[in-house]
Coordinates of C-alpha atoms in Angstrom, one line a residue:
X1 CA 251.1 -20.7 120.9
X2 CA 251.4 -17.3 121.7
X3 CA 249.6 -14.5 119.7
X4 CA 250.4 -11.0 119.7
X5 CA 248.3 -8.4 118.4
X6 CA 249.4 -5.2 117.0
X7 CA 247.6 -2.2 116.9
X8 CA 249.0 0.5 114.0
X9 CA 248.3 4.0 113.5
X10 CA 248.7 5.9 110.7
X11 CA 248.7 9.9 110.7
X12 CA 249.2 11.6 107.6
X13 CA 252.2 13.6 107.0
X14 CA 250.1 16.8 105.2
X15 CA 248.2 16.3 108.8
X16 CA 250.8 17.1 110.4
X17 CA 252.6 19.8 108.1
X18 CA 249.2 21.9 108.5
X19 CA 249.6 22.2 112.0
X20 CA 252.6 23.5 112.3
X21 CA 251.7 25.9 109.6
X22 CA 248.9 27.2 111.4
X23 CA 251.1 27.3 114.5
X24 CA 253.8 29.3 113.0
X25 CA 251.0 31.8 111.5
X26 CA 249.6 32.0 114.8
X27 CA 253.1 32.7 115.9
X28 CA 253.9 35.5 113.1
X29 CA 250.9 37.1 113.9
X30 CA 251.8 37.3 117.9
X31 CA 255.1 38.4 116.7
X32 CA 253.6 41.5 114.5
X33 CA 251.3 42.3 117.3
X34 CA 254.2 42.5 119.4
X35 CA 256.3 45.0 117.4
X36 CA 253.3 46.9 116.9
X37 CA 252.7 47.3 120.2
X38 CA 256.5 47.9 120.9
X39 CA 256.3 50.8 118.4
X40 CA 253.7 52.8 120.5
X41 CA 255.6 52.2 123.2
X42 CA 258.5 53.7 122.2
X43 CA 257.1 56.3 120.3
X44 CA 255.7 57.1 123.7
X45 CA 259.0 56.7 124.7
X46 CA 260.4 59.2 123.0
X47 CA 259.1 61.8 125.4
X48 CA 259.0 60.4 128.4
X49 CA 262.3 59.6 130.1
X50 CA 261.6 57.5 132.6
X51 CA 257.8 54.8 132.6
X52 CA 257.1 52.5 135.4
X53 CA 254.1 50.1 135.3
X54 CA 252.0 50.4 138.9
X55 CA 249.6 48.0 140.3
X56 CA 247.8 50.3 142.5
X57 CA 246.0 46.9 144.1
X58 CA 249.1 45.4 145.8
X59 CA 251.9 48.2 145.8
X60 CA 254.0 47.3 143.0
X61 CA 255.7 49.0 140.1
X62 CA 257.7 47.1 137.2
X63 CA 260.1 49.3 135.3
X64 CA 260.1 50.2 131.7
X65 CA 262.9 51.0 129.7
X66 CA 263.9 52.4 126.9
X67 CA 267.3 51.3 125.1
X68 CA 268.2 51.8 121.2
X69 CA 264.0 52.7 120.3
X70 CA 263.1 49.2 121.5
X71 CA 260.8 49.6 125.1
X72 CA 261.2 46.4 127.1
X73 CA 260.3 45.6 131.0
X74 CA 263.8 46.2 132.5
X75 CA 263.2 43.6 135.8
X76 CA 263.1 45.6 138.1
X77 CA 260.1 45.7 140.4
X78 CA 259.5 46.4 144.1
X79 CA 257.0 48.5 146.0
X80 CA 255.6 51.2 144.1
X81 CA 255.3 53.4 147.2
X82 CA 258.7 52.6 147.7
X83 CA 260.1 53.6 144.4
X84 CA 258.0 57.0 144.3
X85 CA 259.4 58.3 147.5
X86 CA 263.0 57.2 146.0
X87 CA 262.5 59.1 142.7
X88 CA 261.2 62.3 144.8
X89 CA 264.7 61.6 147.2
X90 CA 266.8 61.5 144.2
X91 CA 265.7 64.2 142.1
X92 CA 263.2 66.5 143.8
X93 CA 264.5 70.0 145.1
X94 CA 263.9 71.2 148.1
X95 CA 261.5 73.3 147.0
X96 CA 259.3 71.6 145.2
X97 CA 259.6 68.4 147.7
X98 CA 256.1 68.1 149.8
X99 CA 254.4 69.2 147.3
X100 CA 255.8 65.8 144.4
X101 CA 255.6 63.7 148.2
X102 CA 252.3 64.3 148.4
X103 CA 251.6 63.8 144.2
X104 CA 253.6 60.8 144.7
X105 CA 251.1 59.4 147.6
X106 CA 249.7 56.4 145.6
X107 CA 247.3 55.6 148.5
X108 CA 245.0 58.8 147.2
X109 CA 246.2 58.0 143.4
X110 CA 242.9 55.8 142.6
X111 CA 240.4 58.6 144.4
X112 CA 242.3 61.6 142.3
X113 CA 241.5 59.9 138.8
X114 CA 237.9 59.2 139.7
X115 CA 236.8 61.1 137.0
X116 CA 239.6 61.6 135.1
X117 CA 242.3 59.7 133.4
X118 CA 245.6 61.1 133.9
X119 CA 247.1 63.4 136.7
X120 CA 249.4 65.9 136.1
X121 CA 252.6 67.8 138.3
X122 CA 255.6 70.3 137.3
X123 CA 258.3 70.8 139.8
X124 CA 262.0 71.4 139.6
X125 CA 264.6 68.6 139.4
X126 CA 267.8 68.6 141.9
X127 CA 270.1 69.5 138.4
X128 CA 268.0 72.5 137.7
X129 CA 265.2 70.8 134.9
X130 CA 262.2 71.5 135.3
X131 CA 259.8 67.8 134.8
X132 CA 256.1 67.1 134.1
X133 CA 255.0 64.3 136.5
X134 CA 252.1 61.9 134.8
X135 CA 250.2 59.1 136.2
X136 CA 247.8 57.6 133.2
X137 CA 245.3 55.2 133.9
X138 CA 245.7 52.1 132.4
X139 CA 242.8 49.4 133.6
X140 CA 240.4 50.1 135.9
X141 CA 237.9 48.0 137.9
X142 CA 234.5 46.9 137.3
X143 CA 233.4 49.6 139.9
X144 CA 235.5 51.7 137.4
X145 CA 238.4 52.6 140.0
X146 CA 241.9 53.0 138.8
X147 CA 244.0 49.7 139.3
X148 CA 246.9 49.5 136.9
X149 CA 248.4 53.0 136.2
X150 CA 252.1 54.3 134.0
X151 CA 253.7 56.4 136.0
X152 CA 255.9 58.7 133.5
X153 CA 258.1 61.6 133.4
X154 CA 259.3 64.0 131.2
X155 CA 261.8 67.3 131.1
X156 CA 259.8 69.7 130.2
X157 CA 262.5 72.4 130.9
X158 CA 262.9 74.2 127.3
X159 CA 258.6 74.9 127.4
X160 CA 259.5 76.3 130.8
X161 CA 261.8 78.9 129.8
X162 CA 260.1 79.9 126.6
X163 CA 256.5 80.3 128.7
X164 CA 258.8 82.5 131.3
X165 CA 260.2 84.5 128.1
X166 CA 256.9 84.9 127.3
X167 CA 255.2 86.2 130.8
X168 CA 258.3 88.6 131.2
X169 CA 257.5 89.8 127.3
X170 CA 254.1 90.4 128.1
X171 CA 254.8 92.2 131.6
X172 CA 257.3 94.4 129.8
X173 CA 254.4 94.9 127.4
X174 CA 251.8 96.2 129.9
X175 CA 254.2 98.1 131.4
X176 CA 254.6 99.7 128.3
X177 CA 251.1 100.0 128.1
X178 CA 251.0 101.6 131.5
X179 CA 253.6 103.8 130.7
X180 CA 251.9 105.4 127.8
X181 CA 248.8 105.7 129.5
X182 CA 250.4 107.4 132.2
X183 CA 251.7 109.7 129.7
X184 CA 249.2 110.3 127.4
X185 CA 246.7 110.9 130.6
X186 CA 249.5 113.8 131.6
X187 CA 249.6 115.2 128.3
X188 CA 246.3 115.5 128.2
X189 CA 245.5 117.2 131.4
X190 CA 248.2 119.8 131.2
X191 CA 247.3 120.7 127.0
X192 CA 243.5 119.5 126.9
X193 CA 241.8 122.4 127.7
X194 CA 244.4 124.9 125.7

């Protein structure tokens, strides 16, 4: 005769219902996070029109992007060196062109935010707007050098014609100044001693 033996598990079903409860909390609490973090991105966003995420360690950028208040990584990656020198081709003037090159140079990026955490540059677009330039440090290294930077840009070209409004207001001002110096000096030296 032939015996069989049969071997039977039981698992509760409450067992099993509370683990995929704790999963789906875990899950709803990934997802929050998530949005949270979205929102400060794309409050962020909102002034900055163009963010690219830069690995300083291997030469590579990922784009950000920035569609309907929601911030997402667009797919597009490729060498960062690559990409800045494109961005300074494509909407650099003339003028302004060595100068963003050389702010651009991400081989002398990590040594320029030694002590500090972001780096700054104006210059002139190609359509006439003038943009601010920003590299922010994002995660540095145990030695504490810059590693992971956003690169960002923003038009900053209505501040730039109200702080030119106001220098030509306040040289029109001294001028003025000047003027009734000038005047008041004359005045006095021909009536003074009357």
């Amino acid at each position: 005769q032939n015996s069989f033996g049969i071997m039977v598990a039981v698992r509760y079903v409450d067992d099993i219902i509370k683990q995929e409860q704790k999963i789906q909390k875990a899950l709803e609490k990934t997802l929050e996070e998530s949005r949270i973090s979205n929102s400060i991105v794309s409050a962020i966003g909102k002034i900055y029109f163009s963010l690219y995420r830069i690995v300083l360690e291997n030469d590579q950028y990922e784009e950000i992007s920035a569609e309907q208040e929601i911030h997402r990584l667009t797919g597009k990656v490729g060498l960062a060196s690559e990409k800045m020198k494109e961005i300074c081709d494509n909407f650099v003037c003339q003028e302004h062109y060595d100068m963003v090159l050389k702010f651009f140079d991400l081989s002398t990026l990590a040594d320029r935010l030694k002590n500090d955490d972001t780096t700054a540059l104006e210059y002139k677009a190609k359509d006439g707007n003038w943009h601010l330039a920003r590299f922010i440090v994002k995660i540095r290294n145990e030695e504490g050098r810059a590693i992971h930077v956003l690169y960002v840009t923003r038009i900053i070209s209505e501040t730039k014609r109200r702080e030119e409004s106001l220098a030509l207001w306040q040289n029109v001002q001294k001028e003025k100044a000047k003027q009734k110096l000038i005047f008041c000096h004359g005045f006095l030296t021909t009536y003074g001693h009357r």
